[in-house]
Amino acid sequence: SIKTNQLQEVIVTGTRTERTVATLPLPTQIISGENIRKSGLSRLNEIIQEQTGLITVPDFGGGEGIQMQGLDATYVMILIDGQPLFGRSAGTLDLSRISVNNIDRIEIVKGASSCLYGSEALAGVVNIITKKPTITNKIKGNINYKLATFNTHDVSTTFEYGKNKVGIELFGNYFKTNGYNLSDNDFLQTVEPYYNFTIQPKVKINFSDKINLSLNSRIYNQNQDYNAEIGTDKYVGESNINEWNNSILLNQTVSDKFKLVYDLYATNYKANEYLNDQNNQPFDESKFN
């Protein structure tokens, strides 16, 4: 006795506008937040490994990038809420930098999208769309903790508050692991011990039914220790990564068929690494900004 309508999946990455999957000119894939939560996984590279047609490849530091359409990870664009992520190592953007605990869905577009996103999107685009603040006049919060092998700890927490026309969300994540080694003869462990944290505050303001403003920020820090041996010589070092992303997004609906989007985005990525010998003299050092 109740009329029901079957809704089609909507994707925004393929054309930068809301389109149903059936009308897109490129093969697409959507990973829902519900499926991510059911998987029990905590980093983006682990989610990508479970998908068909996608291959993760390791970089020199133990991180993992993504290969698509037979092309190298250099040609896959990674976005968060439609904004590009920076900071590649040898062309690979480490997917383990991204926590999945506040993701609403992941949109994957396979095929050349360079006309929309530049030369880095020659193989395809992966857009991580995070949850948006809700205005419900309530205070909500949750905390998740995961314990895994290699002394791996993953803690995530979310705080939400909305009142009148303003919604606020604060997400935080802390990840720590001892790493692992696949060969006793290596110069370094396959993955050295490291820890990182992510903080993502968001504010949404609805000025009216037709105008709303979103303020999004992301702060990320990672620290990794190195201990290496060559014969009788011992080396110690450290890798430190600092990253921030800020965006201001104003949406204005003029009519049912006409919408204006004003977007201002800024990002910065810094990576400093060094390796000293047993006399604390520099053996290797690199800086990226």
mmCIF file of C-alpha atoms in Angstrom:
data_model
loop_
_atom_site.group_PDB
_atom_site.id
_atom_site.type_symbol
_atom_site.label_atom_id
_atom_site.label_comp_id
_atom_site.label_asym_id
_atom_site.label_seq_id
_atom_site.Cartn_x
_atom_site.Cartn_y
_atom_site.Cartn_z
ATOM 1 C CA SER A 1 0.000 0.000 0.000
ATOM 2 C CA ILE A 2 3.075 2.281 0.168
ATOM 3 C CA LYS A 3 4.605 3.534 -3.064
ATOM 4 C CA THR A 4 8.352 2.877 -3.298
ATOM 5 C CA ASN A 5 11.017 4.145 -5.702
ATOM 6 C CA GLN A 6 14.338 2.441 -6.406
ATOM 7 C CA LEU A 7 17.082 5.080 -6.246
ATOM 8 C CA GLN A 8 20.080 4.906 -8.579
ATOM 9 C CA GLU A 9 23.630 5.297 -7.258
ATOM 10 C CA VAL A 10 24.915 8.833 -7.817
ATOM 11 C CA ILE A 11 28.579 9.620 -8.496
ATOM 12 C CA VAL A 12 30.170 13.083 -8.713
ATOM 13 C CA THR A 13 33.780 12.260 -9.613
ATOM 14 C CA GLY A 14 33.313 11.254 -13.260
ATOM 15 C CA THR A 15 32.030 14.628 -14.489
ATOM 16 C CA ARG A 16 32.312 16.843 -11.360
ATOM 17 C CA THR A 17 28.514 16.962 -11.327
ATOM 18 C CA GLU A 18 25.977 14.612 -9.784
ATOM 19 C CA ARG A 19 25.253 11.879 -12.319
ATOM 20 C CA THR A 20 23.760 8.416 -12.024
ATOM 21 C CA VAL A 21 26.216 5.585 -12.595
ATOM 22 C CA ALA A 22 24.327 4.372 -15.673
ATOM 23 C CA THR A 23 24.858 7.680 -17.534
ATOM 24 C CA LEU A 24 28.623 8.007 -16.974
ATOM 25 C CA PRO A 25 30.938 7.605 -19.994
ATOM 26 C CA LEU A 26 33.625 5.741 -17.972
ATOM 27 C CA PRO A 27 33.551 2.515 -15.927
ATOM 28 C CA THR A 28 32.994 3.413 -12.279
ATOM 29 C CA GLN A 29 32.867 1.710 -8.919
ATOM 30 C CA ILE A 30 31.432 2.838 -5.593
ATOM 31 C CA ILE A 31 32.576 1.476 -2.227
ATOM 32 C CA SER A 32 29.999 2.405 0.395
ATOM 33 C CA GLY A 33 30.853 3.411 3.933
ATOM 34 C CA GLU A 34 28.750 0.513 5.220
ATOM 35 C CA ASN A 35 30.889 -1.999 3.306
ATOM 36 C CA ILE A 36 34.048 -0.334 4.638
ATOM 37 C CA ARG A 37 32.843 -0.621 8.225
ATOM 38 C CA LYS A 38 31.813 -4.266 7.763
ATOM 39 C CA SER A 39 35.258 -5.131 6.400
ATOM 40 C CA GLY A 40 36.945 -4.202 9.692
ATOM 41 C CA LEU A 41 39.865 -2.591 7.823
ATOM 42 C CA SER A 42 41.383 0.708 8.914
ATOM 43 C CA ARG A 43 43.596 2.129 6.112
ATOM 44 C CA LEU A 44 42.810 2.968 2.497
ATOM 45 C CA ASN A 45 45.426 0.615 0.996
ATOM 46 C CA GLU A 46 43.732 -2.328 2.742
ATOM 47 C CA ILE A 47 40.364 -1.397 1.221
ATOM 48 C CA ILE A 48 41.845 -1.026 -2.286
ATOM 49 C CA GLN A 49 43.485 -4.462 -2.029
ATOM 50 C CA GLU A 50 40.023 -6.021 -1.716
ATOM 51 C CA GLN A 51 38.726 -4.510 -4.990
ATOM 52 C CA THR A 52 38.811 -6.218 -8.378
ATOM 53 C CA GLY A 53 40.814 -4.621 -11.183
ATOM 54 C CA LEU A 54 42.973 -2.588 -8.788
ATOM 55 C CA ILE A 55 46.535 -3.436 -7.751
ATOM 56 C CA THR A 56 48.481 -1.930 -4.861
ATOM 57 C CA VAL A 57 52.247 -1.540 -5.320
ATOM 58 C CA PRO A 58 54.827 -0.852 -2.570
ATOM 59 C CA ASP A 59 57.163 2.124 -2.605
ATOM 60 C CA PHE A 60 60.643 2.381 -1.074
ATOM 61 C CA GLY A 61 59.382 3.340 2.385
ATOM 62 C CA GLY A 62 56.908 0.477 2.752
ATOM 63 C CA GLY A 63 53.865 2.535 1.717
ATOM 64 C CA GLU A 64 51.535 1.419 -1.035
ATOM 65 C CA GLY A 65 50.182 3.139 -4.159
ATOM 66 C CA ILE A 66 47.599 1.986 -6.676
ATOM 67 C CA GLN A 67 47.911 0.773 -10.265
ATOM 68 C CA MET A 68 44.927 1.038 -12.589
ATOM 69 C CA GLN A 69 44.181 0.224 -16.242
ATOM 70 C CA GLY A 70 47.714 -1.233 -16.576
ATOM 71 C CA LEU A 71 49.297 2.164 -15.818
ATOM 72 C CA ASP A 72 51.669 3.018 -12.995
ATOM 73 C CA ALA A 73 50.602 4.626 -9.696
ATOM 74 C CA THR A 74 52.037 7.928 -10.989
ATOM 75 C CA TYR A 75 48.980 8.274 -13.237
ATOM 76 C CA VAL A 76 46.263 7.694 -10.618
ATOM 77 C CA MET A 77 44.822 10.828 -9.020
ATOM 78 C CA ILE A 78 43.857 10.551 -5.337
ATOM 79 C CA LEU A 79 41.263 13.035 -4.067
ATOM 80 C CA ILE A 80 39.723 13.753 -0.675
ATOM 81 C CA ASP A 81 36.298 15.393 -1.040
ATOM 82 C CA GLY A 82 37.194 16.337 -4.605
ATOM 83 C CA GLN A 83 40.503 17.993 -3.654
ATOM 84 C CA PRO A 84 43.884 16.519 -4.745
ATOM 85 C CA LEU A 85 46.324 14.931 -2.323
ATOM 86 C CA PHE A 86 50.018 15.802 -2.724
ATOM 87 C CA GLY A 87 53.241 14.203 -1.545
ATOM 88 C CA ARG A 88 54.390 11.381 -3.826
ATOM 89 C CA SER A 89 57.495 9.265 -3.293
ATOM 90 C CA ALA A 90 58.989 8.063 -6.610
ATOM 91 C CA GLY A 91 55.613 8.778 -8.171
ATOM 92 C CA THR A 92 53.650 6.789 -5.575
ATOM 93 C CA LEU A 93 51.204 8.409 -3.184
ATOM 94 C CA ASP A 94 51.081 6.274 -0.040
ATOM 95 C CA LEU A 95 47.473 5.153 0.509
ATOM 96 C CA SER A 96 48.150 4.126 4.118
ATOM 97 C CA ARG A 97 48.214 7.843 4.986
ATOM 98 C CA ILE A 98 44.427 7.845 4.819
ATOM 99 C CA SER A 99 42.211 6.509 7.607
ATOM 100 C CA VAL A 100 38.841 5.104 6.483
ATOM 101 C CA ASN A 101 36.890 5.484 9.728
ATOM 102 C CA ASN A 102 35.114 8.707 8.673
ATOM 103 C CA ILE A 103 34.560 7.849 4.993
ATOM 104 C CA ASP A 104 31.041 8.091 3.579
ATOM 105 C CA ARG A 105 31.957 6.390 0.284
ATOM 106 C CA ILE A 106 34.816 5.937 -2.197
ATOM 107 C CA GLU A 107 34.227 6.685 -5.878
ATOM 108 C CA ILE A 108 36.604 5.026 -8.355
ATOM 109 C CA VAL A 109 36.629 6.152 -11.994
ATOM 110 C CA LYS A 110 38.657 3.880 -14.283
ATOM 111 C CA GLY A 111 39.972 5.489 -17.446
ATOM 112 C CA ALA A 112 41.539 8.756 -18.575
ATOM 113 C CA SER A 113 40.131 11.790 -16.752
ATOM 114 C CA SER A 114 43.013 14.163 -17.526
ATOM 115 C CA CYS A 115 40.711 16.782 -19.074
ATOM 116 C CA LEU A 116 39.078 17.233 -15.646
ATOM 117 C CA TYR A 117 41.912 16.520 -13.219
ATOM 118 C CA GLY A 118 45.212 16.915 -15.106
ATOM 119 C CA SER A 119 47.904 14.504 -16.275
ATOM 120 C CA GLU A 120 48.007 12.610 -12.968
ATOM 121 C CA ALA A 121 44.548 11.202 -13.787
ATOM 122 C CA LEU A 122 45.605 9.414 -16.993
ATOM 123 C CA ALA A 123 44.778 5.990 -15.510
ATOM 124 C CA GLY A 124 41.859 7.039 -13.339
ATOM 125 C CA VAL A 125 40.657 8.821 -10.212
ATOM 126 C CA VAL A 126 39.987 7.670 -6.654
ATOM 127 C CA ASN A 127 37.823 10.160 -4.734
ATOM 128 C CA ILE A 128 37.506 9.604 -0.965
ATOM 129 C CA ILE A 129 34.324 11.338 0.169
ATOM 130 C CA THR A 130 34.190 11.850 3.930
ATOM 131 C CA LYS A 131 31.108 12.270 6.085
ATOM 132 C CA LYS A 132 29.540 15.718 6.220
ATOM 133 C CA PRO A 133 28.360 17.484 9.389
ATOM 134 C CA THR A 134 24.647 17.070 10.119
ATOM 135 C CA ILE A 135 22.445 19.708 11.726
ATOM 136 C CA THR A 136 20.279 17.726 14.146
ATOM 137 C CA ASN A 137 20.354 19.908 17.317
ATOM 138 C CA LYS A 138 22.084 17.037 19.111
ATOM 139 C CA ILE A 139 25.530 16.174 20.417
ATOM 140 C CA LYS A 140 26.857 12.857 19.118
ATOM 141 C CA GLY A 141 30.162 11.105 19.525
ATOM 142 C CA ASN A 142 31.824 7.722 19.173
ATOM 143 C CA ILE A 143 35.179 6.066 19.643
ATOM 144 C CA ASN A 144 36.655 2.977 17.952
ATOM 145 C CA TYR A 145 39.726 0.974 18.932
ATOM 146 C CA LYS A 146 41.404 -1.822 16.954
ATOM 147 C CA LEU A 147 44.275 -4.047 18.021
ATOM 148 C CA ALA A 148 46.175 -6.093 15.428
ATOM 149 C CA THR A 149 49.381 -8.083 14.960
ATOM 150 C CA PHE A 150 52.836 -6.417 15.019
ATOM 151 C CA ASN A 151 51.652 -4.374 18.021
ATOM 152 C CA THR A 152 49.331 -2.323 15.790
ATOM 153 C CA HIS A 153 46.925 0.089 17.486
ATOM 154 C CA ASP A 154 44.264 2.146 15.719
ATOM 155 C CA VAL A 155 42.090 4.616 17.636
ATOM 156 C CA SER A 156 39.427 6.824 16.008
ATOM 157 C CA THR A 157 36.959 9.243 17.531
ATOM 158 C CA THR A 158 34.231 11.485 16.121
ATOM 159 C CA PHE A 159 32.366 14.381 17.725
ATOM 160 C CA GLU A 160 29.323 16.015 16.097
ATOM 161 C CA TYR A 161 27.196 18.988 17.119
ATOM 162 C CA GLY A 162 24.513 20.866 15.217
ATOM 163 C CA LYS A 163 22.229 23.727 16.112
ATOM 164 C CA ASN A 164 19.997 26.009 14.045
ATOM 165 C CA LYS A 165 21.888 26.433 10.761
ATOM 166 C CA VAL A 166 25.391 25.369 11.874
ATOM 167 C CA GLY A 167 26.857 21.854 11.966
ATOM 168 C CA ILE A 168 30.274 20.959 13.410
ATOM 169 C CA GLU A 169 32.218 17.703 13.164
ATOM 170 C CA LEU A 170 35.638 16.818 14.574
ATOM 171 C CA PHE A 171 37.349 13.558 13.588
ATOM 172 C CA GLY A 172 40.620 12.256 15.013
ATOM 173 C CA ASN A 173 42.677 9.125 14.350
ATOM 174 C CA TYR A 174 45.858 7.698 15.894
ATOM 175 C CA PHE A 175 47.686 4.749 14.304
ATOM 176 C CA LYS A 176 50.813 2.980 15.596
ATOM 177 C CA THR A 177 52.628 -0.178 14.494
ATOM 178 C CA ASN A 178 55.966 -1.917 15.022
ATOM 179 C CA GLY A 179 56.145 -2.764 11.326
ATOM 180 C CA TYR A 180 57.395 -6.080 9.979
ATOM 181 C CA ASN A 181 60.258 -7.659 8.056
ATOM 182 C CA LEU A 182 60.002 -10.196 5.226
ATOM 183 C CA SER A 183 63.754 -10.958 5.054
ATOM 184 C CA ASP A 184 66.492 -11.047 7.694
ATOM 185 C CA ASN A 185 69.120 -10.024 5.113
ATOM 186 C CA ASP A 186 67.622 -6.654 4.223
ATOM 187 C CA PHE A 187 69.361 -3.362 4.897
ATOM 188 C CA LEU A 188 66.204 -2.132 6.642
ATOM 189 C CA GLN A 189 62.984 -3.783 7.782
ATOM 190 C CA THR A 190 60.323 -4.127 5.078
ATOM 191 C CA VAL A 191 58.228 -1.664 7.104
ATOM 192 C CA GLU A 192 59.942 0.193 9.936
ATOM 193 C CA PRO A 193 58.018 1.146 13.124
ATOM 194 C CA TYR A 194 55.932 4.285 12.735
ATOM 195 C CA TYR A 195 52.966 6.181 14.139
ATOM 196 C CA ASN A 196 50.713 8.869 12.697
ATOM 197 C CA PHE A 197 47.688 10.949 13.606
ATOM 198 C CA THR A 198 44.980 12.683 11.591
ATOM 199 C CA ILE A 199 42.708 15.533 12.691
ATOM 200 C CA GLN A 200 39.809 16.642 10.486
ATOM 201 C CA PRO A 201 37.527 19.467 11.673
ATOM 202 C CA LYS A 202 34.526 20.480 9.534
ATOM 203 C CA VAL A 203 31.961 23.261 9.737
ATOM 204 C CA LYS A 204 28.817 23.593 7.621
ATOM 205 C CA ILE A 205 26.606 26.690 7.617
ATOM 206 C CA ASN A 206 23.220 26.817 5.892
ATOM 207 C CA PHE A 207 22.499 30.500 5.216
ATOM 208 C CA SER A 208 19.297 29.545 3.386
ATOM 209 C CA ASP A 209 17.791 26.700 1.373
ATOM 210 C CA LYS A 210 19.837 27.854 -1.623
ATOM 211 C CA ILE A 211 23.169 28.934 -0.107
ATOM 212 C CA ASN A 212 25.478 26.935 2.175
ATOM 213 C CA LEU A 213 29.128 27.223 3.193
ATOM 214 C CA SER A 214 31.523 24.389 4.088
ATOM 215 C CA LEU A 215 34.866 24.824 5.871
ATOM 216 C CA ASN A 216 37.037 21.679 5.792
ATOM 217 C CA SER A 217 40.501 21.057 7.170
ATOM 218 C CA ARG A 218 42.830 18.068 7.498
ATOM 219 C CA ILE A 219 46.041 17.868 9.533
ATOM 220 C CA TYR A 220 48.299 14.821 9.252
ATOM 221 C CA ASN A 221 51.606 13.931 10.927
ATOM 222 C CA GLN A 222 53.690 10.759 10.668
ATOM 223 C CA ASN A 223 56.930 9.784 12.348
ATOM 224 C CA GLN A 224 58.954 6.695 11.396
ATOM 225 C CA ASP A 225 62.172 5.380 12.976
ATOM 226 C CA TYR A 226 64.969 3.650 11.050
ATOM 227 C CA ASN A 227 67.523 1.172 12.408
ATOM 228 C CA ALA A 228 69.861 -0.383 9.843
ATOM 229 C CA GLU A 229 72.981 -2.547 9.820
ATOM 230 C CA ILE A 230 75.595 -3.002 7.073
ATOM 231 C CA GLY A 231 78.123 -5.537 8.286
ATOM 232 C CA THR A 232 79.336 -4.201 11.617
ATOM 233 C CA ASP A 233 78.174 -0.634 10.947
ATOM 234 C CA LYS A 234 74.924 0.547 12.491
ATOM 235 C CA TYR A 235 72.761 3.431 11.302
ATOM 236 C CA VAL A 236 69.811 5.195 12.905
ATOM 237 C CA GLY A 237 67.443 7.718 11.404
ATOM 238 C CA GLU A 238 63.994 9.174 11.250
ATOM 239 C CA SER A 239 61.323 10.174 8.738
ATOM 240 C CA ASN A 240 58.863 12.933 9.550
ATOM 241 C CA ILE A 241 55.871 13.923 7.409
ATOM 242 C CA ASN A 242 53.645 16.943 8.003
ATOM 243 C CA GLU A 243 50.641 17.725 5.829
ATOM 244 C CA TRP A 244 47.651 20.043 5.938
ATOM 245 C CA ASN A 245 44.707 20.652 3.601
ATOM 246 C CA ASN A 246 42.200 23.502 3.913
ATOM 247 C CA SER A 247 39.192 24.273 1.733
ATOM 248 C CA ILE A 248 36.323 26.762 1.646
ATOM 249 C CA LEU A 249 33.343 25.705 -0.453
ATOM 250 C CA LEU A 250 30.307 27.896 -1.153
ATOM 251 C CA ASN A 251 27.333 26.317 -2.935
ATOM 252 C CA GLN A 252 24.653 28.519 -4.459
ATOM 253 C CA THR A 253 21.548 27.087 -6.114
ATOM 254 C CA VAL A 254 20.194 29.604 -8.626
ATOM 255 C CA SER A 255 17.517 27.305 -10.073
ATOM 256 C CA ASP A 256 16.753 23.609 -10.519
ATOM 257 C CA LYS A 257 19.094 23.484 -13.518
ATOM 258 C CA PHE A 258 21.729 26.048 -12.539
ATOM 259 C CA LYS A 259 24.155 25.856 -9.618
ATOM 260 C CA LEU A 260 27.282 27.843 -8.746
ATOM 261 C CA VAL A 261 30.193 26.451 -6.731
ATOM 262 C CA TYR A 262 32.939 28.700 -5.345
ATOM 263 C CA ASP A 263 35.977 26.702 -4.225
ATOM 264 C CA LEU A 264 39.191 27.854 -2.525
ATOM 265 C CA TYR A 265 41.755 25.168 -1.642
ATOM 266 C CA ALA A 266 45.246 25.232 -0.130
ATOM 267 C CA THR A 267 47.576 22.381 0.808
ATOM 268 C CA ASN A 268 51.131 21.843 2.038
ATOM 269 C CA TYR A 269 53.201 18.648 2.317
ATOM 270 C CA LYS A 270 56.616 18.371 3.979
ATOM 271 C CA ALA A 271 58.786 15.268 4.358
ATOM 272 C CA ASN A 272 62.173 15.250 6.084
ATOM 273 C CA GLU A 273 64.330 12.110 6.368
ATOM 274 C CA TYR A 274 67.828 11.404 7.627
ATOM 275 C CA LEU A 275 70.103 8.447 8.418
ATOM 276 C CA ASN A 276 73.192 8.855 10.623
ATOM 277 C CA ASP A 277 76.067 6.465 11.241
ATOM 278 C CA GLN A 278 77.190 5.186 14.667
ATOM 279 C CA ASN A 279 79.257 8.361 15.146
ATOM 280 C CA ASN A 280 76.110 10.441 14.547
ATOM 281 C CA GLN A 281 77.522 11.694 11.258
ATOM 282 C CA PRO A 282 75.059 12.179 8.341
ATOM 283 C CA PHE A 283 74.952 9.177 5.995
ATOM 284 C CA ASP A 284 71.847 10.129 4.005
ATOM 285 C CA GLU A 285 69.394 13.032 4.161
ATOM 286 C CA SER A 286 66.454 14.268 2.073
ATOM 287 C CA LYS A 287 63.976 17.115 2.391
ATOM 288 C CA PHE A 288 60.795 17.709 0.418
ATOM 289 C CA ASN A 289 58.434 20.675 0.603
#
